[in-house]
Short mmCIF file of C-alpha atoms and ligand atoms in Angstrom, two decimals:
data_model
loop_
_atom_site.label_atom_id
_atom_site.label_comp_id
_atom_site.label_asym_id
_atom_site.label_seq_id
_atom_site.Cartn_x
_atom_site.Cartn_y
_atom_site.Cartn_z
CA UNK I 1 -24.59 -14.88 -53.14
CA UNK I 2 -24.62 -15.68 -56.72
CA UNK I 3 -22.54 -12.85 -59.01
CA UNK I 4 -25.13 -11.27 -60.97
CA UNK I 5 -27.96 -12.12 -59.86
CA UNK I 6 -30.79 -9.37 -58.19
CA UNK I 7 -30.81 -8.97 -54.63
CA UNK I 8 -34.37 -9.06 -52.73
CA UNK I 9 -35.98 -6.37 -51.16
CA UNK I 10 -33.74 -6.33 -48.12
CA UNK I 11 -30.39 -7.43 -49.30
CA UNK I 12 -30.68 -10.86 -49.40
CA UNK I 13 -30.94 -12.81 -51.67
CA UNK I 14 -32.06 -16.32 -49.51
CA UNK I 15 -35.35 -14.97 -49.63
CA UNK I 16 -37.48 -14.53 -51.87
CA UNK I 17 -40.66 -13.55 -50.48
CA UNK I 18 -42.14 -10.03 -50.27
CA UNK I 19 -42.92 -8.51 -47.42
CA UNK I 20 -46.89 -7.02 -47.76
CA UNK I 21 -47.16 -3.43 -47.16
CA UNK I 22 -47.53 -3.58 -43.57
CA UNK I 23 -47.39 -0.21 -41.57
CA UNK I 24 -45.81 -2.48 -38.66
CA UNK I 25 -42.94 -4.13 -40.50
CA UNK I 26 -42.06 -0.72 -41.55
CA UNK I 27 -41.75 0.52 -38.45
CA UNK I 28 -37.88 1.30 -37.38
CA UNK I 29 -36.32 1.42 -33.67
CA UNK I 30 -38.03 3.03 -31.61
CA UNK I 31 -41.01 0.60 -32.28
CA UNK I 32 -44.43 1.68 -31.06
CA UNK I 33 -47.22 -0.36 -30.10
CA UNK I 34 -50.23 0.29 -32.76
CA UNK I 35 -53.84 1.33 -31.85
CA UNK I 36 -55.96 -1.34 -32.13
CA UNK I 37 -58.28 1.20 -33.85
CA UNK I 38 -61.80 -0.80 -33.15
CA UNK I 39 -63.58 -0.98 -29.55
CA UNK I 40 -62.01 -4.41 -27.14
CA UNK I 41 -65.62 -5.54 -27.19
CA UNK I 42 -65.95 -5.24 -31.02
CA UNK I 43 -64.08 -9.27 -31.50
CA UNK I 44 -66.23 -10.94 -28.67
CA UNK I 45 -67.58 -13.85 -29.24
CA UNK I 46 -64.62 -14.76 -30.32
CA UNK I 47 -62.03 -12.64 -27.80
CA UNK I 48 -63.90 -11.15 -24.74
CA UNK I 49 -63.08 -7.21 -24.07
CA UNK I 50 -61.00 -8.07 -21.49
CA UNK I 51 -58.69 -10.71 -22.77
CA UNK I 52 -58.67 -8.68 -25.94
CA UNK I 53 -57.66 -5.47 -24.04
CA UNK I 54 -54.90 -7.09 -21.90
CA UNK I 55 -53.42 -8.71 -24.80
CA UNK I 56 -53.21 -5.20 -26.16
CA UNK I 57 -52.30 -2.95 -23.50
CA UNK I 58 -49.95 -5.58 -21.67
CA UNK I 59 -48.59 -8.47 -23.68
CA UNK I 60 -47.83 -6.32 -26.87
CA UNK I 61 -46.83 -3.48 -24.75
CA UNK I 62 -44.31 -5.27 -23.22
CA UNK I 63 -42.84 -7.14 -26.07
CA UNK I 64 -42.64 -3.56 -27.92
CA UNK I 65 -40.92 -2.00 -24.71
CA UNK I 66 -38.39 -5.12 -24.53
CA UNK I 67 -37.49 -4.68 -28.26
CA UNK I 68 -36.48 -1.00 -27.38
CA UNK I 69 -34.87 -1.69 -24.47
CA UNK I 70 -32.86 -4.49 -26.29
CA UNK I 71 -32.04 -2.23 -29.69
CA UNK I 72 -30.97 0.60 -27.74
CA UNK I 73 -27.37 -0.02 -27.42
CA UNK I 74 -27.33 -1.62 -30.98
CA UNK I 75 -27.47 1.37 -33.12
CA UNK I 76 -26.43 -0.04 -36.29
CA UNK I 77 -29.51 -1.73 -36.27
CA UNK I 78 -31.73 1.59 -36.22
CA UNK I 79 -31.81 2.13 -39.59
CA UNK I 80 -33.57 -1.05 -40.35
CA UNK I 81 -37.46 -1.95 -40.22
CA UNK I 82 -39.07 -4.49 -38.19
CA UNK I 83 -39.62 -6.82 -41.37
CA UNK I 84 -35.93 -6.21 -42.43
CA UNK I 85 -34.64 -7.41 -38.74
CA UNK I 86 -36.95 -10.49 -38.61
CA UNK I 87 -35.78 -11.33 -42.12
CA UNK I 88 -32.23 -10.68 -41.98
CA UNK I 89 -31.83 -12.41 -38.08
CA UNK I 90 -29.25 -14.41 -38.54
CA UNK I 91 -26.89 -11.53 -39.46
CA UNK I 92 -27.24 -9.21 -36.34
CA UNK I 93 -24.70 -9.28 -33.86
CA UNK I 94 -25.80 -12.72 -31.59
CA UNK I 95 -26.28 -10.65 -28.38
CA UNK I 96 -29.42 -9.27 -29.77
CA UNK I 97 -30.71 -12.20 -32.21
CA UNK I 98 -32.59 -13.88 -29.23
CA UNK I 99 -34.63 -10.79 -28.36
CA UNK I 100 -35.48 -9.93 -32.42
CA UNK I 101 -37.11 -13.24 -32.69
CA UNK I 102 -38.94 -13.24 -29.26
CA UNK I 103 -40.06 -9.61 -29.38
CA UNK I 104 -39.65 -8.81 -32.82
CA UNK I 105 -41.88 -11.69 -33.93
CA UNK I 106 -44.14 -10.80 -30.82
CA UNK I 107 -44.79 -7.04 -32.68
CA UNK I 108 -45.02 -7.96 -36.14
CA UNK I 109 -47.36 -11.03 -35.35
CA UNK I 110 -49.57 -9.40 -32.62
CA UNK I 111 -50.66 -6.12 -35.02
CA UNK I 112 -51.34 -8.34 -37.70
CA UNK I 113 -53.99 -10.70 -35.53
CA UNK I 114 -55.27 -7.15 -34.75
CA UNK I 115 -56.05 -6.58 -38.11
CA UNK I 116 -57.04 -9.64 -38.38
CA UNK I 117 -59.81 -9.45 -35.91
CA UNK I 118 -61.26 -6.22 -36.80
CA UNK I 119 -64.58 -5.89 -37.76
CA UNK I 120 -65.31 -4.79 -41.57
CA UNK I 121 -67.88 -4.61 -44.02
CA UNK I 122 -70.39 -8.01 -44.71
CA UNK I 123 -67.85 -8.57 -47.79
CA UNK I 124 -64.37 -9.40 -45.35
CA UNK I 125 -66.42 -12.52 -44.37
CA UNK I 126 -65.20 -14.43 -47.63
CA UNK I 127 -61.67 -14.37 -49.14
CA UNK I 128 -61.06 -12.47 -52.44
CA UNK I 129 -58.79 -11.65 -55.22
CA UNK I 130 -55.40 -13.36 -55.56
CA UNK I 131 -55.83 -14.89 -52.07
CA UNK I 132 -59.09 -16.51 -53.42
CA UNK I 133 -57.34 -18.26 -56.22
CA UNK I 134 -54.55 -19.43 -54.31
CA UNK I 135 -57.01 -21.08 -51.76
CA UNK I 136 -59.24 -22.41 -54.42
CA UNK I 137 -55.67 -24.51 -55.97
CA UNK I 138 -54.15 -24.99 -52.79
CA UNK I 139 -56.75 -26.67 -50.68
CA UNK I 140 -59.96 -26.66 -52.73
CA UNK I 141 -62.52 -24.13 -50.70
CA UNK I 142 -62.40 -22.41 -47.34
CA UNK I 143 -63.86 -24.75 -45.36
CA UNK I 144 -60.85 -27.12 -46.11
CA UNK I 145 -58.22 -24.06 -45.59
CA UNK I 146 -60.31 -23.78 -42.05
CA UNK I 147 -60.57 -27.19 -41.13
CA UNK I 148 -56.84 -27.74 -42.18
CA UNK I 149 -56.30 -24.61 -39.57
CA UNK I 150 -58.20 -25.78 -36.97
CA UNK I 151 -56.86 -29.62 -36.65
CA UNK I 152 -53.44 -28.19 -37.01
CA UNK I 153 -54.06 -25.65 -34.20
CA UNK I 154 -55.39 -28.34 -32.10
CA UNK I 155 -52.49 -30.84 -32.94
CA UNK I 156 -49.85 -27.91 -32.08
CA UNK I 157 -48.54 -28.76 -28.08
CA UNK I 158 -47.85 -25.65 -26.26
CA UNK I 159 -47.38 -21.74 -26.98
CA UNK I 160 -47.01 -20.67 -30.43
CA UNK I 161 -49.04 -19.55 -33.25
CA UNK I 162 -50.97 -20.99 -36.38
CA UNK I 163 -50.35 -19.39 -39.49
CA UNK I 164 -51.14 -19.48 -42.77
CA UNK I 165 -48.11 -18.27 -45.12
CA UNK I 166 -46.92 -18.38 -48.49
CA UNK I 167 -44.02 -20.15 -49.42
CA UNK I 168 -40.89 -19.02 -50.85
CA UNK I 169 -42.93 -20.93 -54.27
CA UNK I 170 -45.47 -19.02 -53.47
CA UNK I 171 -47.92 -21.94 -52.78
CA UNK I 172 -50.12 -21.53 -49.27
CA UNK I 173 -49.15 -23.74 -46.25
CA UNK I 174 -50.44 -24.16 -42.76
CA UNK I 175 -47.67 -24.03 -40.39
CA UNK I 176 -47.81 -24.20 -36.61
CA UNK I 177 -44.76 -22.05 -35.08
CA UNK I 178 -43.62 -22.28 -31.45
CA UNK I 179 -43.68 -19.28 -29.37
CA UNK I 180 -43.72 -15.98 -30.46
CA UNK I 181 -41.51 -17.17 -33.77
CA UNK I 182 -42.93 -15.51 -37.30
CA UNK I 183 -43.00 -17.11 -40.46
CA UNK I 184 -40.87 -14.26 -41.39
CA UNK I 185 -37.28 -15.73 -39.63
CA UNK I 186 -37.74 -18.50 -42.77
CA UNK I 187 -38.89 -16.05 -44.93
CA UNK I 188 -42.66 -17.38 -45.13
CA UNK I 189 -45.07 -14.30 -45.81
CA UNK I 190 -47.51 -14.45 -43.20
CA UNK I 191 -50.64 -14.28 -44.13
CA UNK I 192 -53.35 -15.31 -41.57
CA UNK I 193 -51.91 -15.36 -38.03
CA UNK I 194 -53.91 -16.71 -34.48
CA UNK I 195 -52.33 -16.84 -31.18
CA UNK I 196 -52.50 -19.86 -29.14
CA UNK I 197 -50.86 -18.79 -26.66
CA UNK I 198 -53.47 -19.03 -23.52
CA UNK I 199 -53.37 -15.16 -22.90
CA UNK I 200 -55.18 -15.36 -26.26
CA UNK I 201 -58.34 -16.52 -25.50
CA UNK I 202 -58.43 -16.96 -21.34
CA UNK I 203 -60.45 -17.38 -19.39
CA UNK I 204 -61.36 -20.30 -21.58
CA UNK I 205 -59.85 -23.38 -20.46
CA UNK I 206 -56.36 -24.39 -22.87
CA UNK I 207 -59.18 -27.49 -23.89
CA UNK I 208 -61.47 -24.76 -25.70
CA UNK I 209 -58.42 -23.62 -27.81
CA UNK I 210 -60.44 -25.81 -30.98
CA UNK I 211 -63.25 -23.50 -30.61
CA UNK I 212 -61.79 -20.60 -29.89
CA UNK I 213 -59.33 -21.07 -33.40
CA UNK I 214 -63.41 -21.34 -35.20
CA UNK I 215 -64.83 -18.48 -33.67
CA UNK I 216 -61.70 -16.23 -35.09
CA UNK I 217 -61.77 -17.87 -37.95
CA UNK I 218 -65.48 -17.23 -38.27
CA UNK I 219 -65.56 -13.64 -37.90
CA UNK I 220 -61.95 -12.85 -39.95
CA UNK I 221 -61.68 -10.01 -42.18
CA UNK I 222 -60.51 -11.56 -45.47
CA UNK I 223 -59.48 -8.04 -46.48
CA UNK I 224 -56.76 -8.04 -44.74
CA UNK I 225 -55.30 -11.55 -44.96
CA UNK I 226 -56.08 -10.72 -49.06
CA UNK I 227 -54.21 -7.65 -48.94
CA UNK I 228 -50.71 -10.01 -47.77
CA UNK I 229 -50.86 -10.75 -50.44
CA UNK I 230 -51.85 -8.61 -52.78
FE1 LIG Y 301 -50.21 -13.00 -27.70
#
């Protein structure tokens, strides 16, 4: 730590990202799996009901239930939100580091591709604001940012997750994480997130994960990736 100079937003002053107002990432132990708050049908094409309601009520259930389990006999760590323990892993006791960055990352990436997929007024369909102008200089237009998404989804060998983040220079950058890992634990503000995991988008076979990446991307609501940033 340099002497005098401002600490971030949770202490630390290695990163220098902001963390979006996110009801999730403010969450604090115990953590509680978040309504999805539209109907499982409401993302098909893209997800079908059923994926899209096991994913919910199962996969994000139990990574929110693990977390608990995991925290519970870590108290000092109760005070502390969600975004503050993915941010900060490296300085909780090693015991529980593993299980912040599997389930903690699980949480804080799973309501945010929730968000993601919801449905929204005709105006989501395009990005806007700050998040406009930061596509327009970092990759030219949309369709680039998409395609760039897409091929790098494609390109990315097993579980994991594409993301869109924004730096610690604040540029934009596609990155393709493995597992459950958020951009978060390197202090990358996540701003679009999609699962690749196969309980994503089964019963499509793993070779349909290309079109699968389109069809979110084609129906995303822009509102909220904007308001990441915002
Ligand atoms: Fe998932």
């Amino acid at each position: 730590m340099t002497a005098g100079r401002a600490l971030g937003p949770f202490g630390d002053d290695t990163h220098d990202v902001r963390v979006a107002p996110d009801v999730v990432l403010s969450q604090k132990y115990p953590f509680v799996l978040p309504p999805l708050g539209y109907a499982f049908q409401a993302a098909e094409p893209a997800v079908d009901a059923a994926t899209l309601r096991a994913h919910h009520e199962r996969v994000h259930a139990a990574h929110v239930a693990s977390l608990n389990a995991a925290l519970a006999a870590h108290p000092s760590l109760h005070p502390l939100t969600l975004g503050e323990l993915l941010m900060g892993l490296r300085k909780w006791p090693a015991a529980v580091r593993p299980v912040i960055r599997l389930d903690g990352s699980a949480h804080a990436n799973h309501a945010l591709y929730w968000k993601l997929l919801a449905p929204g007024a005709p105006s989501v369909a395009v990005p806007g604001g700050k998040l406009a102008e930061m596509i327009r200089r970092d990759f030219a237009d949309r369709e680039a940012l998409q395609a760039a998404i897409v091929d790098a989804a494609a390109a990315h060998a097993g579980t994991g997750w594409v993301w869109l983040v924004k730096t610690a220079t604040s540029r934009l950058a596609i990155r393709t994480l493995p597992e459950e890992d958020s951009p978060l634990l390197e202090g990358e503000l996540p701003i679009v997130g999609i699962d690749l995991w196969e309980h994503a988008y089964a019963p499509r076979p793993l070779a349909r994960r290309r079109d699968y990446v389109l069809a979110v991307l084609a129906r995303l609501n822009w509102d909220v990736a904007g308001a990441q940033v915002e």
